[in-house]
């Protein structure tokens, strides 16, 4: 299932037909190894204003969440990342999978996607959609709920993928950026979570710096 913290796994997604197109097999690397995080962040930085993963991870670390990447690998160019999905894992993903929960059981695992991106040169191959599909399948097998953080102009993409706006208190835990909306899958089970306490200085310099970030999701074509 999910790779252990600090490690990454590779697999080959089989050839598939999507949107009336025959697509070849695709190599996917997923996990939180330094190499994968570095290569994935490099691709994001090439498109968006400077992304500071250390700053982002510090925000997530306050609730115990961990970074996790999915990447489509262009094997013809070595380990080059052709598309990337950046997420965090919130909850206990180290113990055995718990996909077969009894009815009414509360969910304590969450996969939160905050970037999904394909550069222009690699679009038209459904790379992002296939990465997202694998992430959703892995979450389902692990008994995890799935959320997405999206900027206003990215919300239509997630709504088209079946997500809906999340308006509950879990926003206080997962929506850690000032300019994003939290969306969820309708199939999510009720969540069991703690709301982190507000830190002294809320609304001060730290928030001013956050306003300059462009955190959120972007999907630039398949």
PDB file of C-alpha atoms in Angstrom:
ATOM      1  CA  UNK A   1       0.000   0.000   0.000  1.00  0.00           C
ATOM      2  CA  UNK A   2       1.544   3.317   1.073  1.00  0.00           C
ATOM      3  CA  UNK A   3       5.327   3.438   1.222  1.00  0.00           C
ATOM      4  CA  UNK A   4       6.917   3.755   4.659  1.00  0.00           C
ATOM      5  CA  UNK A   5       7.959   7.230   5.775  1.00  0.00           C
ATOM      6  CA  UNK A   6      11.092   8.349   3.933  1.00  0.00           C
ATOM      7  CA  UNK A   7      10.769   5.632   1.294  1.00  0.00           C
ATOM      8  CA  UNK A   8       9.219   5.305  -2.163  1.00  0.00           C
ATOM      9  CA  UNK A   9       7.774   2.533  -4.288  1.00  0.00           C
ATOM     10  CA  UNK A  10       7.511   2.032  -8.030  1.00  0.00           C
ATOM     11  CA  UNK A  11       4.860   0.211  -9.985  1.00  0.00           C
ATOM     12  CA  UNK A  12       3.582  -0.002 -13.528  1.00  0.00           C
ATOM     13  CA  UNK A  13      -0.009   0.900 -14.272  1.00  0.00           C
ATOM     14  CA  UNK A  14      -1.206  -1.265 -17.172  1.00  0.00           C
ATOM     15  CA  UNK A  15      -2.240   0.085 -20.549  1.00  0.00           C
ATOM     16  CA  UNK A  16      -5.778   1.408 -20.451  1.00  0.00           C
ATOM     17  CA  UNK A  17      -8.460   3.087 -22.555  1.00  0.00           C
ATOM     18  CA  UNK A  18      -9.548   6.492 -21.189  1.00  0.00           C
ATOM     19  CA  UNK A  19     -11.736   9.086 -22.899  1.00  0.00           C
ATOM     20  CA  UNK A  20     -11.794   6.868 -26.016  1.00  0.00           C
ATOM     21  CA  UNK A  21      -7.998   6.865 -26.162  1.00  0.00           C
ATOM     22  CA  UNK A  22      -5.651   3.918 -25.824  1.00  0.00           C
ATOM     23  CA  UNK A  23      -2.957   4.832 -23.318  1.00  0.00           C
ATOM     24  CA  UNK A  24       0.284   2.894 -22.769  1.00  0.00           C
ATOM     25  CA  UNK A  25       1.485   1.469 -19.481  1.00  0.00           C
ATOM     26  CA  UNK A  26       2.714   4.138 -17.053  1.00  0.00           C
ATOM     27  CA  UNK A  27       5.435   3.992 -14.411  1.00  0.00           C
ATOM     28  CA  UNK A  28       4.372   5.535 -11.102  1.00  0.00           C
ATOM     29  CA  UNK A  29       6.595   6.330  -8.140  1.00  0.00           C
ATOM     30  CA  UNK A  30       4.912   7.146  -4.837  1.00  0.00           C
ATOM     31  CA  UNK A  31       6.125   7.840  -1.326  1.00  0.00           C
ATOM     32  CA  UNK A  32       8.077  10.394   0.668  1.00  0.00           C
ATOM     33  CA  UNK A  33      11.721   9.723  -0.168  1.00  0.00           C
ATOM     34  CA  UNK A  34      13.951  12.793  -0.373  1.00  0.00           C
ATOM     35  CA  UNK A  35      14.621  12.045  -4.042  1.00  0.00           C
ATOM     36  CA  UNK A  36      10.930  11.901  -4.954  1.00  0.00           C
ATOM     37  CA  UNK A  37      10.050  14.992  -2.924  1.00  0.00           C
ATOM     38  CA  UNK A  38      12.925  16.901  -4.536  1.00  0.00           C
ATOM     39  CA  UNK A  39      12.033  15.892  -8.108  1.00  0.00           C
ATOM     40  CA  UNK A  40       8.326  16.507  -7.590  1.00  0.00           C
ATOM     41  CA  UNK A  41       8.906  19.911  -6.010  1.00  0.00           C
ATOM     42  CA  UNK A  42      11.267  20.875  -8.829  1.00  0.00           C
ATOM     43  CA  UNK A  43       8.503  20.262 -11.367  1.00  0.00           C
ATOM     44  CA  UNK A  44       6.017  22.324  -9.345  1.00  0.00           C
ATOM     45  CA  UNK A  45       8.506  25.162  -8.913  1.00  0.00           C
ATOM     46  CA  UNK A  46       8.965  25.336 -12.680  1.00  0.00           C
ATOM     47  CA  UNK A  47       5.297  26.307 -13.047  1.00  0.00           C
ATOM     48  CA  UNK A  48       4.258  28.063  -9.849  1.00  0.00           C
ATOM     49  CA  UNK A  49       5.802  30.791  -7.752  1.00  0.00           C
ATOM     50  CA  UNK A  50       8.474  29.458  -5.435  1.00  0.00           C
ATOM     51  CA  UNK A  51       7.070  26.622  -3.327  1.00  0.00           C
ATOM     52  CA  UNK A  52       8.684  26.155   0.061  1.00  0.00           C
ATOM     53  CA  UNK A  53       8.101  22.510   1.066  1.00  0.00           C
ATOM     54  CA  UNK A  54       9.791  23.004   4.437  1.00  0.00           C
ATOM     55  CA  UNK A  55       7.338  25.760   5.312  1.00  0.00           C
ATOM     56  CA  UNK A  56       4.398  23.663   4.123  1.00  0.00           C
ATOM     57  CA  UNK A  57       5.516  20.595   6.043  1.00  0.00           C
ATOM     58  CA  UNK A  58       5.895  22.649   9.219  1.00  0.00           C
ATOM     59  CA  UNK A  59       2.235  23.636   8.898  1.00  0.00           C
ATOM     60  CA  UNK A  60       1.181  20.011   8.459  1.00  0.00           C
ATOM     61  CA  UNK A  61       3.527  18.727  11.163  1.00  0.00           C
ATOM     62  CA  UNK A  62       1.519  20.698  13.709  1.00  0.00           C
ATOM     63  CA  UNK A  63      -1.270  18.121  13.293  1.00  0.00           C
ATOM     64  CA  UNK A  64       1.061  15.176  12.738  1.00  0.00           C
ATOM     65  CA  UNK A  65       0.470  14.928   8.970  1.00  0.00           C
ATOM     66  CA  UNK A  66       3.206  13.693   6.637  1.00  0.00           C
ATOM     67  CA  UNK A  67       4.078  14.619   3.018  1.00  0.00           C
ATOM     68  CA  UNK A  68       3.406  12.104   0.259  1.00  0.00           C
ATOM     69  CA  UNK A  69       3.964  12.329  -3.507  1.00  0.00           C
ATOM     70  CA  UNK A  70       2.779  10.452  -6.583  1.00  0.00           C
ATOM     71  CA  UNK A  71       4.742  10.959  -9.816  1.00  0.00           C
ATOM     72  CA  UNK A  72       4.434   9.735 -13.388  1.00  0.00           C
ATOM     73  CA  UNK A  73       7.960   8.796 -14.476  1.00  0.00           C
ATOM     74  CA  UNK A  74       9.231   9.342 -18.005  1.00  0.00           C
ATOM     75  CA  UNK A  75      11.421   6.252 -18.315  1.00  0.00           C
ATOM     76  CA  UNK A  76      12.852   7.478 -21.610  1.00  0.00           C
ATOM     77  CA  UNK A  77      14.452  10.345 -19.679  1.00  0.00           C
ATOM     78  CA  UNK A  78      15.719   8.447 -16.658  1.00  0.00           C
ATOM     79  CA  UNK A  79      13.908   9.415 -13.473  1.00  0.00           C
ATOM     80  CA  UNK A  80      12.363  12.622 -14.844  1.00  0.00           C
ATOM     81  CA  UNK A  81       8.934  13.427 -13.396  1.00  0.00           C
ATOM     82  CA  UNK A  82       6.299  13.934 -16.110  1.00  0.00           C
ATOM     83  CA  UNK A  83       3.367  14.764 -13.792  1.00  0.00           C
ATOM     84  CA  UNK A  84       3.016  15.064 -10.036  1.00  0.00           C
ATOM     85  CA  UNK A  85       0.414  14.781  -7.294  1.00  0.00           C
ATOM     86  CA  UNK A  86       1.387  16.243  -3.933  1.00  0.00           C
ATOM     87  CA  UNK A  87      -0.553  15.254  -0.825  1.00  0.00           C
ATOM     88  CA  UNK A  88      -0.298  14.779   2.908  1.00  0.00           C
ATOM     89  CA  UNK A  89      -1.305  11.764   4.974  1.00  0.00           C
ATOM     90  CA  UNK A  90      -3.201  12.667   8.138  1.00  0.00           C
ATOM     91  CA  UNK A  91      -3.605   9.867  10.659  1.00  0.00           C
ATOM     92  CA  UNK A  92      -2.100   6.451  11.340  1.00  0.00           C
ATOM     93  CA  UNK A  93      -1.003   4.946   8.024  1.00  0.00           C
ATOM     94  CA  UNK A  94       1.669   2.716   9.571  1.00  0.00           C
ATOM     95  CA  UNK A  95      -0.701   0.090  10.980  1.00  0.00           C
ATOM     96  CA  UNK A  96      -2.554  -2.554   8.946  1.00  0.00           C
ATOM     97  CA  UNK A  97      -5.129  -1.406   6.352  1.00  0.00           C
ATOM     98  CA  UNK A  98      -8.674  -0.998   7.608  1.00  0.00           C
ATOM     99  CA  UNK A  99     -10.754  -0.853   4.461  1.00  0.00           C
ATOM    100  CA  UNK A 100     -13.431  -3.202   5.825  1.00  0.00           C
ATOM    101  CA  UNK A 101     -14.723  -1.013   8.623  1.00  0.00           C
ATOM    102  CA  UNK A 102     -18.112  -1.787  10.205  1.00  0.00           C
ATOM    103  CA  UNK A 103     -21.018   0.435   9.229  1.00  0.00           C
ATOM    104  CA  UNK A 104     -20.975   3.717  11.103  1.00  0.00           C
ATOM    105  CA  UNK A 105     -17.277   3.485  12.017  1.00  0.00           C
ATOM    106  CA  UNK A 106     -15.495   6.820  12.198  1.00  0.00           C
ATOM    107  CA  UNK A 107     -12.543   7.439   9.874  1.00  0.00           C
ATOM    108  CA  UNK A 108      -9.172   8.405  11.336  1.00  0.00           C
ATOM    109  CA  UNK A 109      -7.112   8.379   8.119  1.00  0.00           C
ATOM    110  CA  UNK A 110      -7.127  11.118   5.510  1.00  0.00           C
ATOM    111  CA  UNK A 111      -5.342  11.729   2.202  1.00  0.00           C
ATOM    112  CA  UNK A 112      -5.312  15.457   1.419  1.00  0.00           C
ATOM    113  CA  UNK A 113      -4.274  16.470  -2.119  1.00  0.00           C
ATOM    114  CA  UNK A 114      -2.963  19.992  -2.533  1.00  0.00           C
ATOM    115  CA  UNK A 115      -1.251  19.921  -5.944  1.00  0.00           C
ATOM    116  CA  UNK A 116      -1.949  17.938  -9.122  1.00  0.00           C
ATOM    117  CA  UNK A 117      -0.025  19.147 -12.135  1.00  0.00           C
ATOM    118  CA  UNK A 118       0.991  18.134 -15.652  1.00  0.00           C
ATOM    119  CA  UNK A 119       3.313  20.472 -17.612  1.00  0.00           C
ATOM    120  CA  UNK A 120       2.121  21.564 -21.031  1.00  0.00           C
ATOM    121  CA  UNK A 121       4.598  19.380 -22.914  1.00  0.00           C
ATOM    122  CA  UNK A 122       3.220  16.228 -21.250  1.00  0.00           C
ATOM    123  CA  UNK A 123      -0.491  16.981 -21.473  1.00  0.00           C
ATOM    124  CA  UNK A 124      -2.875  14.885 -23.546  1.00  0.00           C
ATOM    125  CA  UNK A 125      -1.786  11.581 -21.951  1.00  0.00           C
ATOM    126  CA  UNK A 126      -4.141  11.522 -18.926  1.00  0.00           C
ATOM    127  CA  UNK A 127      -1.123  11.398 -16.608  1.00  0.00           C
ATOM    128  CA  UNK A 128      -2.745  13.481 -13.874  1.00  0.00           C
ATOM    129  CA  UNK A 129      -6.016  11.551 -14.026  1.00  0.00           C
ATOM    130  CA  UNK A 130      -4.180   8.250 -13.751  1.00  0.00           C
ATOM    131  CA  UNK A 131      -2.106   9.475 -10.803  1.00  0.00           C
ATOM    132  CA  UNK A 132      -5.269  10.629  -9.075  1.00  0.00           C
ATOM    133  CA  UNK A 133      -6.955   7.323  -9.823  1.00  0.00           C
ATOM    134  CA  UNK A 134      -4.114   5.391  -8.206  1.00  0.00           C
ATOM    135  CA  UNK A 135      -4.127   7.695  -5.176  1.00  0.00           C
ATOM    136  CA  UNK A 136      -7.888   7.229  -4.738  1.00  0.00           C
ATOM    137  CA  UNK A 137      -7.566   3.452  -5.076  1.00  0.00           C
ATOM    138  CA  UNK A 138      -4.768   3.340  -2.493  1.00  0.00           C
ATOM    139  CA  UNK A 139      -6.811   5.475  -0.106  1.00  0.00           C
ATOM    140  CA  UNK A 140      -9.846   3.217  -0.504  1.00  0.00           C
ATOM    141  CA  UNK A 141      -7.773   0.103   0.199  1.00  0.00           C
ATOM    142  CA  UNK A 142      -6.396   1.767   3.326  1.00  0.00           C
ATOM    143  CA  UNK A 143      -9.796   2.871   4.596  1.00  0.00           C
ATOM    144  CA  UNK A 144      -8.831   6.545   4.253  1.00  0.00           C
ATOM    145  CA  UNK A 145     -11.053   9.494   3.410  1.00  0.00           C
ATOM    146  CA  UNK A 146      -9.913  11.749   0.566  1.00  0.00           C
ATOM    147  CA  UNK A 147      -9.878  15.555   0.492  1.00  0.00           C
ATOM    148  CA  UNK A 148      -8.479  18.175  -1.863  1.00  0.00           C
ATOM    149  CA  UNK A 149      -7.328  21.724  -1.207  1.00  0.00           C
ATOM    150  CA  UNK A 150      -8.040  23.945  -4.191  1.00  0.00           C
ATOM    151  CA  UNK A 151      -7.813  27.570  -5.192  1.00  0.00           C
ATOM    152  CA  UNK A 152     -11.037  29.146  -6.423  1.00  0.00           C
ATOM    153  CA  UNK A 153     -10.249  28.640 -10.093  1.00  0.00           C
ATOM    154  CA  UNK A 154      -9.273  24.997  -9.544  1.00  0.00           C
ATOM    155  CA  UNK A 155     -12.543  23.997  -7.877  1.00  0.00           C
ATOM    156  CA  UNK A 156     -14.361  23.166 -11.163  1.00  0.00           C
ATOM    157  CA  UNK A 157     -11.763  20.500 -11.921  1.00  0.00           C
ATOM    158  CA  UNK A 158     -12.363  18.780  -8.575  1.00  0.00           C
ATOM    159  CA  UNK A 159     -16.135  19.105  -8.838  1.00  0.00           C
ATOM    160  CA  UNK A 160     -15.921  17.394 -12.242  1.00  0.00           C
ATOM    161  CA  UNK A 161     -13.977  14.580 -10.550  1.00  0.00           C
ATOM    162  CA  UNK A 162     -16.887  14.039  -8.149  1.00  0.00           C
ATOM    163  CA  UNK A 163     -15.657  16.044  -5.160  1.00  0.00           C
ATOM    164  CA  UNK A 164     -17.970  18.332  -3.182  1.00  0.00           C
ATOM    165  CA  UNK A 165     -17.300  21.325  -0.972  1.00  0.00           C
ATOM    166  CA  UNK A 166     -16.524  20.459   2.652  1.00  0.00           C
ATOM    167  CA  UNK A 167     -18.095  22.950   5.054  1.00  0.00           C
ATOM    168  CA  UNK A 168     -17.676  21.113   8.367  1.00  0.00           C
ATOM    169  CA  UNK A 169     -15.337  21.670  11.296  1.00  0.00           C
ATOM    170  CA  UNK A 170     -12.655  19.519   9.708  1.00  0.00           C
ATOM    171  CA  UNK A 171     -11.749  22.683   7.780  1.00  0.00           C
ATOM    172  CA  UNK A 172     -10.184  23.884  11.034  1.00  0.00           C
ATOM    173  CA  UNK A 173      -7.807  20.942  10.875  1.00  0.00           C
ATOM    174  CA  UNK A 174      -7.101  20.446   7.176  1.00  0.00           C
ATOM    175  CA  UNK A 175      -7.546  23.827   5.482  1.00  0.00           C
ATOM    176  CA  UNK A 176      -4.254  25.258   6.666  1.00  0.00           C
ATOM    177  CA  UNK A 177      -3.880  27.854   3.903  1.00  0.00           C
ATOM    178  CA  UNK A 178      -5.759  31.175   3.712  1.00  0.00           C
ATOM    179  CA  UNK A 179      -6.711  31.071   0.015  1.00  0.00           C
ATOM    180  CA  UNK A 180      -7.970  27.520  -0.524  1.00  0.00           C
ATOM    181  CA  UNK A 181     -11.242  25.611  -0.348  1.00  0.00           C
ATOM    182  CA  UNK A 182     -11.474  22.144   1.160  1.00  0.00           C
ATOM    183  CA  UNK A 183     -13.320  19.556  -0.921  1.00  0.00           C
ATOM    184  CA  UNK A 184     -14.102  15.913  -0.188  1.00  0.00           C
ATOM    185  CA  UNK A 185     -15.390  12.774  -1.809  1.00  0.00           C
ATOM    186  CA  UNK A 186     -19.094  12.116  -1.097  1.00  0.00           C
ATOM    187  CA  UNK A 187     -18.117   8.536  -0.198  1.00  0.00           C
ATOM    188  CA  UNK A 188     -16.041   9.724   2.777  1.00  0.00           C
ATOM    189  CA  UNK A 189     -17.076   8.247   6.103  1.00  0.00           C
ATOM    190  CA  UNK A 190     -17.618  10.507   9.134  1.00  0.00           C
ATOM    191  CA  UNK A 191     -14.230  11.693  10.400  1.00  0.00           C
ATOM    192  CA  UNK A 192     -12.839  11.424  13.915  1.00  0.00           C
ATOM    193  CA  UNK A 193     -10.332  14.226  14.387  1.00  0.00           C
ATOM    194  CA  UNK A 194      -8.981  16.834  16.763  1.00  0.00           C
ATOM    195  CA  UNK A 195      -9.107  20.537  16.006  1.00  0.00           C
ATOM    196  CA  UNK A 196      -5.655  21.997  16.693  1.00  0.00           C
ATOM    197  CA  UNK A 197      -5.600  24.906  19.148  1.00  0.00           C
ATOM    198  CA  UNK A 198      -5.067  28.359  17.729  1.00  0.00           C
ATOM    199  CA  UNK A 199      -1.531  29.557  18.241  1.00  0.00           C
ATOM    200  CA  UNK A 200      -0.652  32.863  19.862  1.00  0.00           C
ATOM    201  CA  UNK A 201      -0.208  35.547  17.236  1.00  0.00           C
ATOM    202  CA  UNK A 202      -2.876  34.235  14.882  1.00  0.00           C
ATOM    203  CA  UNK A 203      -3.532  36.974  12.337  1.00  0.00           C
ATOM    204  CA  UNK A 204      -0.020  38.377  12.657  1.00  0.00           C
ATOM    205  CA  UNK A 205       3.088  38.226  10.503  1.00  0.00           C
ATOM    206  CA  UNK A 206       2.816  34.513   9.782  1.00  0.00           C
ATOM    207  CA  UNK A 207      -0.582  34.934   8.182  1.00  0.00           C
ATOM    208  CA  UNK A 208       0.670  37.897   6.181  1.00  0.00           C
ATOM    209  CA  UNK A 209       3.387  35.661   4.771  1.00  0.00           C
ATOM    210  CA  UNK A 210       0.846  32.944   4.024  1.00  0.00           C
ATOM    211  CA  UNK A 211      -1.163  35.351   1.882  1.00  0.00           C
ATOM    212  CA  UNK A 212       1.821  35.482  -0.458  1.00  0.00           C
ATOM    213  CA  UNK A 213       1.811  31.715  -0.977  1.00  0.00           C
ATOM    214  CA  UNK A 214      -0.005  30.096  -3.863  1.00  0.00           C
ATOM    215  CA  UNK A 215      -0.919  26.926  -2.030  1.00  0.00           C
ATOM    216  CA  UNK A 216      -3.636  24.803  -3.546  1.00  0.00           C
ATOM    217  CA  UNK A 217      -4.298  22.544  -6.430  1.00  0.00           C
ATOM    218  CA  UNK A 218      -3.764  23.096 -10.097  1.00  0.00           C
ATOM    219  CA  UNK A 219      -4.623  20.656 -12.859  1.00  0.00           C
ATOM    220  CA  UNK A 220      -3.330  21.749 -16.230  1.00  0.00           C
ATOM    221  CA  UNK A 221      -4.937  19.270 -18.592  1.00  0.00           C
ATOM    222  CA  UNK A 222      -4.545  15.556 -19.003  1.00  0.00           C
TER     223      UNK A 222
END
